[in-house]
Amino acid sequence: MRTVTLNNGVEMPIVGFGVYQVPAEQTEQVVDHALETGYRHIDTAASYQNEDAVGRALTNSGIVRDELFVTTKLWIEHAGYDATKAAFGRSLDRLGLDYIDLYLIHQPFNDYYGAWRAMEELLDQGLVRAIGVSNFFPDRLVDLIVHNDVTPVVNQIETHVFHQREDDHQVMGEYGVHHESWGPFAEGRNNMFSNPTLTAIGEGHGKSVGQVVLRWLIQRGVIVIPKSVRPERMRENLEVFDFALTGDEMNRITALDTGASLFFDHRDPAIVSQLAQRHLDV
């Protein structure tokens, strides 16, 4: 599996498997299939409420722990120094692990400064190998970086062909933060899978639209965590290292950018309020 080297020297697979919106009762089987297919990077979160199922699949796989890369995330209501320590402990228990490879602040709200101080200590204690953030716009990302000792290793943000985040990408690069995409397929919105540009490029390489999209992201140096519950799609999403897009093909995909989210804007007060009202069972 191809990896990227994070700013603290940790190696992270550039292709992972995401379990967002996978029902808890299906998650164990789905992750079993993903691991059998060859994925070694699994991305979950406390707010997905399927960490325990992910943990069972990891345990049952028999795969040596140091061959796995596991990401989970801290939810908004558990931000703050003490609450973060407690929430991390619960995630660790649910996953059945001794340490987590990557721990992310899921949303840039509530006391994420207190959370970051707690995460820096977890890093020092060896309970987590790397820490990062998710859904941070450049201003909040830079503010966090310049006022703390540890720079996030990744920022996981909505990134796909219709919302390419080039400005975010440049800022992350300046500070040594790896860009990670959630929603690389945009959940099929804007008729992505029948887009004529992507379809034509795929036909030229004997590849699917999904493979073209993942290859485009990887060639930009973006970490991807595609999700599928179908084993054949899982395999397909890993088969993206046997071809390369030309400069012209990359530019044609760049032209698809709308510069706008297809999901929600974290700067919208209504969205901030809505996310704050989501409470987890702990």
CSV table of C-alpha atoms in Angstrom, one decimal:
chain,number,residue,atom,x,y,z
A,1,MET,CA,0.0,0.0,0.0
A,2,ARG,CA,1.4,3.4,-1.0
A,3,THR,CA,1.9,5.7,2.0
A,4,VAL,CA,2.6,9.4,2.7
A,5,THR,CA,5.0,10.6,5.4
A,6,LEU,CA,3.3,12.9,7.8
A,7,ASN,CA,5.0,15.9,9.4
A,8,ASN,CA,6.0,13.8,12.4
A,9,GLY,CA,7.5,11.0,10.4
A,10,VAL,CA,4.6,8.6,10.7
A,11,GLU,CA,3.7,6.7,7.5
A,12,MET,CA,0.0,6.8,6.6
A,13,PRO,CA,-1.6,4.8,3.7
A,14,ILE,CA,-2.8,7.3,1.1
A,15,VAL,CA,-5.9,5.2,0.4
A,16,GLY,CA,-8.0,4.3,3.4
A,17,PHE,CA,-11.5,2.9,4.0
A,18,GLY,CA,-14.2,5.2,5.5
A,19,VAL,CA,-17.2,3.9,7.5
A,20,TYR,CA,-19.3,7.2,7.7
A,21,GLN,CA,-23.0,6.3,7.4
A,22,VAL,CA,-22.3,2.6,7.5
A,23,PRO,CA,-25.0,1.3,10.0
A,24,ALA,CA,-23.4,-0.2,13.1
A,25,GLU,CA,-25.1,-3.5,12.5
A,26,GLN,CA,-23.3,-3.8,9.1
A,27,THR,CA,-20.0,-2.2,10.0
A,28,GLU,CA,-18.2,-5.3,11.3
A,29,GLN,CA,-18.9,-7.3,8.1
A,30,VAL,CA,-18.1,-4.3,5.8
A,31,VAL,CA,-14.8,-3.7,7.6
A,32,ASP,CA,-14.1,-7.5,7.4
A,33,HIS,CA,-14.5,-7.3,3.6
A,34,ALA,CA,-12.3,-4.2,3.4
A,35,LEU,CA,-9.5,-5.8,5.4
A,36,GLU,CA,-9.7,-9.0,3.3
A,37,THR,CA,-9.5,-6.8,0.2
A,38,GLY,CA,-6.3,-5.2,1.3
A,39,TYR,CA,-7.2,-2.0,3.1
A,40,ARG,CA,-5.0,-1.3,6.1
A,41,HIS,CA,-6.2,2.2,6.9
A,42,ILE,CA,-9.6,2.5,8.5
A,43,ASP,CA,-11.3,5.8,9.2
A,44,THR,CA,-14.1,6.0,11.8
A,45,ALA,CA,-15.3,8.6,14.4
A,46,ALA,CA,-17.1,8.7,17.7
A,47,SER,CA,-20.0,10.4,16.0
A,48,TYR,CA,-20.4,7.6,13.5
A,49,GLN,CA,-21.3,5.4,16.5
A,50,ASN,CA,-19.7,2.3,15.0
A,51,GLU,CA,-16.3,2.3,16.6
A,52,ASP,CA,-17.1,-0.9,18.6
A,53,ALA,CA,-18.0,-2.8,15.3
A,54,VAL,CA,-14.8,-1.5,13.7
A,55,GLY,CA,-12.9,-2.8,16.7
A,56,ARG,CA,-14.4,-6.2,16.5
A,57,ALA,CA,-13.5,-6.5,12.8
A,58,LEU,CA,-9.9,-5.4,13.6
A,59,THR,CA,-9.6,-7.9,16.4
A,60,ASN,CA,-11.1,-10.8,14.3
A,61,SER,CA,-8.9,-10.0,11.3
A,62,GLY,CA,-5.8,-11.4,12.9
A,63,ILE,CA,-3.8,-8.7,11.2
A,64,VAL,CA,-0.7,-7.6,13.1
A,65,ARG,CA,-1.4,-4.3,14.9
A,66,ASP,CA,1.5,-2.4,13.4
A,67,GLU,CA,0.2,-3.2,9.9
A,68,LEU,CA,-3.0,-1.3,10.6
A,69,PHE,CA,-3.6,2.5,10.6
A,70,VAL,CA,-6.7,3.5,12.5
A,71,THR,CA,-8.2,7.0,12.6
A,72,THR,CA,-11.0,8.1,14.9
A,73,LYS,CA,-12.3,11.6,15.8
A,74,LEU,CA,-13.4,13.7,18.8
A,75,TRP,CA,-17.0,15.0,18.6
A,76,ILE,CA,-17.9,18.6,19.4
A,77,GLU,CA,-19.7,18.1,22.8
A,78,HIS,CA,-16.5,16.4,24.1
A,79,ALA,CA,-14.1,19.2,23.2
A,80,GLY,CA,-12.2,20.7,26.2
A,81,TYR,CA,-9.2,19.3,28.1
A,82,ASP,CA,-10.8,16.9,30.5
A,83,ALA,CA,-13.7,15.9,28.3
A,84,THR,CA,-11.3,15.1,25.5
A,85,LYS,CA,-9.2,12.8,27.7
A,86,ALA,CA,-12.4,10.9,28.7
A,87,ALA,CA,-13.7,10.7,25.2
A,88,PHE,CA,-10.4,9.4,23.9
A,89,GLY,CA,-10.5,6.7,26.5
A,90,ARG,CA,-14.0,5.6,25.5
A,91,SER,CA,-13.0,5.5,21.8
A,92,LEU,CA,-9.9,3.4,22.7
A,93,ASP,CA,-12.0,1.0,24.6
A,94,ARG,CA,-14.7,0.7,21.9
A,95,LEU,CA,-12.0,0.0,19.3
A,96,GLY,CA,-10.3,-2.5,21.5
A,97,LEU,CA,-6.9,-1.0,20.9
A,98,ASP,CA,-3.9,0.0,23.0
A,99,TYR,CA,-3.3,3.1,20.9
A,100,ILE,CA,-4.8,5.0,18.0
A,101,ASP,CA,-2.8,5.9,14.9
A,102,LEU,CA,-4.5,9.2,14.2
A,103,TYR,CA,-6.9,11.2,16.4
A,104,LEU,CA,-8.7,14.2,14.9
A,105,ILE,CA,-10.8,17.1,16.1
A,106,HIS,CA,-13.9,16.4,14.1
A,107,GLN,CA,-15.3,19.9,13.9
A,108,PRO,CA,-13.8,23.4,14.6
A,109,PHE,CA,-16.2,24.3,17.3
A,110,ASN,CA,-16.5,24.4,21.1
A,111,ASP,CA,-13.2,24.3,23.1
A,112,TYR,CA,-11.0,22.8,20.5
A,113,TYR,CA,-8.0,24.6,22.0
A,114,GLY,CA,-8.5,22.7,25.3
A,115,ALA,CA,-9.0,19.5,23.2
A,116,TRP,CA,-5.7,20.1,21.4
A,117,ARG,CA,-3.7,20.5,24.6
A,118,ALA,CA,-5.2,17.2,25.8
A,119,MET,CA,-4.3,15.6,22.4
A,120,GLU,CA,-0.7,16.9,22.6
A,121,GLU,CA,-0.4,15.0,26.0
A,122,LEU,CA,-1.9,11.8,24.5
A,123,LEU,CA,0.7,12.1,21.8
A,124,ASP,CA,3.5,12.5,24.4
A,125,GLN,CA,2.2,9.5,26.3
A,126,GLY,CA,2.3,7.3,23.2
A,127,LEU,CA,-1.5,6.7,23.3
A,128,VAL,CA,-1.8,8.2,19.8
A,129,ARG,CA,0.8,8.3,17.0
A,130,ALA,CA,-0.4,11.5,15.3
A,131,ILE,CA,-3.0,14.2,15.8
A,132,GLY,CA,-4.9,16.3,13.4
A,133,VAL,CA,-8.1,18.1,12.5
A,134,SER,CA,-11.1,17.9,10.3
A,135,ASN,CA,-13.3,20.6,8.6
A,136,PHE,CA,-10.9,23.4,9.6
A,137,PHE,CA,-10.9,26.4,7.1
A,138,PRO,CA,-7.5,27.9,6.6
A,139,ASP,CA,-7.9,30.8,9.1
A,140,ARG,CA,-8.8,28.4,11.9
A,141,LEU,CA,-6.1,26.0,10.9
A,142,VAL,CA,-3.3,28.6,10.9
A,143,ASP,CA,-4.6,30.1,14.2
A,144,LEU,CA,-4.3,26.6,15.8
A,145,ILE,CA,-0.9,26.0,14.4
A,146,VAL,CA,0.8,29.3,15.4
A,147,HIS,CA,-0.5,29.2,19.0
A,148,ASN,CA,0.4,25.6,19.8
A,149,ASP,CA,3.5,23.4,19.9
A,150,VAL,CA,2.3,20.6,17.7
A,151,THR,CA,1.2,21.2,14.1
A,152,PRO,CA,-1.7,19.0,12.9
A,153,VAL,CA,-0.5,16.2,10.6
A,154,VAL,CA,-3.7,16.3,8.5
A,155,ASN,CA,-6.8,18.3,7.8
A,156,GLN,CA,-9.7,16.2,6.6
A,157,ILE,CA,-12.1,18.3,4.6
A,158,GLU,CA,-14.8,17.9,1.9
A,159,THR,CA,-12.8,17.5,-1.3
A,160,HIS,CA,-14.0,16.2,-4.7
A,161,VAL,CA,-13.9,17.3,-8.3
A,162,PHE,CA,-16.7,19.8,-7.8
A,163,HIS,CA,-15.2,21.4,-4.7
A,164,GLN,CA,-11.4,21.1,-5.1
A,165,ARG,CA,-10.2,23.3,-2.2
A,166,GLU,CA,-7.1,24.5,-4.0
A,167,ASP,CA,-6.6,27.5,-1.7
A,168,ASP,CA,-6.9,25.2,1.4
A,169,HIS,CA,-4.5,22.8,-0.3
A,170,GLN,CA,-1.9,25.5,-0.7
A,171,VAL,CA,-2.2,26.8,2.9
A,172,MET,CA,-1.9,23.2,4.2
A,173,GLY,CA,1.2,22.7,2.1
A,174,GLU,CA,2.8,25.8,3.4
A,175,TYR,CA,2.5,24.5,7.0
A,176,GLY,CA,3.3,20.9,6.3
A,177,VAL,CA,-0.3,19.6,6.9
A,178,HIS,CA,-1.4,16.8,4.7
A,179,HIS,CA,-4.7,17.3,2.8
A,180,GLU,CA,-7.2,14.5,3.4
A,181,SER,CA,-10.5,14.2,1.5
A,182,TRP,CA,-13.8,13.2,2.9
A,183,GLY,CA,-16.6,12.6,0.4
A,184,PRO,CA,-14.2,12.0,-2.6
A,185,PHE,CA,-17.1,10.8,-4.7
A,186,ALA,CA,-19.4,13.7,-3.5
A,187,GLU,CA,-21.9,10.9,-2.7
A,188,GLY,CA,-22.6,10.9,-6.5
A,189,ARG,CA,-24.1,14.4,-6.5
A,190,ASN,CA,-24.0,16.6,-9.6
A,191,ASN,CA,-24.3,13.3,-11.5
A,192,MET,CA,-20.6,12.7,-10.9
A,193,PHE,CA,-20.6,9.1,-12.1
A,194,SER,CA,-22.1,10.0,-15.5
A,195,ASN,CA,-20.0,13.2,-15.9
A,196,PRO,CA,-18.9,13.3,-19.6
A,197,THR,CA,-15.4,14.6,-18.8
A,198,LEU,CA,-14.7,12.0,-16.2
A,199,THR,CA,-16.3,9.2,-18.3
A,200,ALA,CA,-14.2,10.0,-21.3
A,201,ILE,CA,-11.0,10.1,-19.3
A,202,GLY,CA,-11.9,6.8,-17.7
A,203,GLU,CA,-12.6,5.2,-21.0
A,204,GLY,CA,-9.2,6.3,-22.2
A,205,HIS,CA,-7.5,4.4,-19.4
A,206,GLY,CA,-10.0,1.5,-19.1
A,207,LYS,CA,-10.9,2.7,-15.7
A,208,SER,CA,-14.2,3.8,-14.0
A,209,VAL,CA,-15.1,7.3,-13.1
A,210,GLY,CA,-14.5,6.5,-9.4
A,211,GLN,CA,-11.0,5.3,-10.2
A,212,VAL,CA,-10.3,8.5,-12.2
A,213,VAL,CA,-11.5,10.6,-9.3
A,214,LEU,CA,-9.3,8.8,-6.8
A,215,ARG,CA,-6.3,8.9,-9.1
A,216,TRP,CA,-6.8,12.7,-9.6
A,217,LEU,CA,-6.8,13.2,-5.8
A,218,ILE,CA,-3.8,11.0,-5.2
A,219,GLN,CA,-1.8,12.8,-7.9
A,220,ARG,CA,-2.5,16.0,-6.0
A,221,GLY,CA,-1.0,14.4,-2.9
A,222,VAL,CA,-4.4,14.1,-1.2
A,223,ILE,CA,-5.2,11.2,1.1
A,224,VAL,CA,-8.5,9.5,0.3
A,225,ILE,CA,-11.0,7.4,2.3
A,226,PRO,CA,-13.6,6.1,-0.1
A,227,LYS,CA,-16.5,4.1,1.3
A,228,SER,CA,-18.4,1.2,-0.3
A,229,VAL,CA,-20.3,-1.7,1.1
A,230,ARG,CA,-19.7,-3.7,-2.1
A,231,PRO,CA,-16.6,-5.9,-2.2
A,232,GLU,CA,-16.1,-5.4,-5.9
A,233,ARG,CA,-16.1,-1.6,-5.4
A,234,MET,CA,-13.7,-1.9,-2.5
A,235,ARG,CA,-11.3,-3.7,-4.8
A,236,GLU,CA,-11.8,-1.2,-7.6
A,237,ASN,CA,-11.0,1.7,-5.3
A,238,LEU,CA,-7.6,0.2,-4.5
A,239,GLU,CA,-6.8,-0.4,-8.2
A,240,VAL,CA,-5.6,3.2,-8.9
A,241,PHE,CA,-1.9,2.8,-8.9
A,242,ASP,CA,-1.5,1.1,-12.3
A,243,PHE,CA,-2.3,4.2,-14.4
A,244,ALA,CA,-1.6,8.0,-14.3
A,245,LEU,CA,-3.5,11.0,-15.6
A,246,THR,CA,-1.8,13.3,-18.0
A,247,GLY,CA,-1.3,17.0,-17.4
A,248,ASP,CA,-4.1,17.7,-19.9
A,249,GLU,CA,-6.5,15.3,-18.1
A,250,MET,CA,-5.7,16.8,-14.7
A,251,ASN,CA,-6.5,20.3,-16.2
A,252,ARG,CA,-9.8,19.1,-17.6
A,253,ILE,CA,-10.8,17.8,-14.2
A,254,THR,CA,-9.7,21.1,-12.6
A,255,ALA,CA,-12.1,22.9,-14.9
A,256,LEU,CA,-15.0,21.0,-13.1
A,257,ASP,CA,-14.5,23.0,-9.9
A,258,THR,CA,-17.5,25.0,-8.7
A,259,GLY,CA,-15.8,26.4,-5.6
A,260,ALA,CA,-18.7,25.5,-3.4
A,261,SER,CA,-19.7,22.8,-1.0
A,262,LEU,CA,-22.2,20.2,-2.1
A,263,PHE,CA,-23.0,19.4,1.6
A,264,PHE,CA,-22.8,22.2,4.1
A,265,ASP,CA,-20.7,25.3,4.9
A,266,HIS,CA,-19.0,25.2,8.4
A,267,ARG,CA,-19.1,29.0,8.4
A,268,ASP,CA,-23.0,29.0,8.2
A,269,PRO,CA,-24.4,29.9,11.7
A,270,ALA,CA,-27.3,27.5,11.1
A,271,ILE,CA,-24.9,24.6,10.5
A,272,VAL,CA,-22.9,25.5,13.6
A,273,SER,CA,-26.1,25.4,15.7
A,274,GLN,CA,-27.3,22.2,14.0
A,275,LEU,CA,-24.0,20.3,14.7
A,276,ALA,CA,-23.9,21.5,18.3
A,277,GLN,CA,-27.3,19.9,18.9
A,278,ARG,CA,-26.1,16.4,17.9
A,279,HIS,CA,-25.4,14.5,21.1
A,280,LEU,CA,-23.8,11.0,21.3
A,281,ASP,CA,-24.7,8.1,23.4
A,282,VAL,CA,-21.7,7.6,25.7
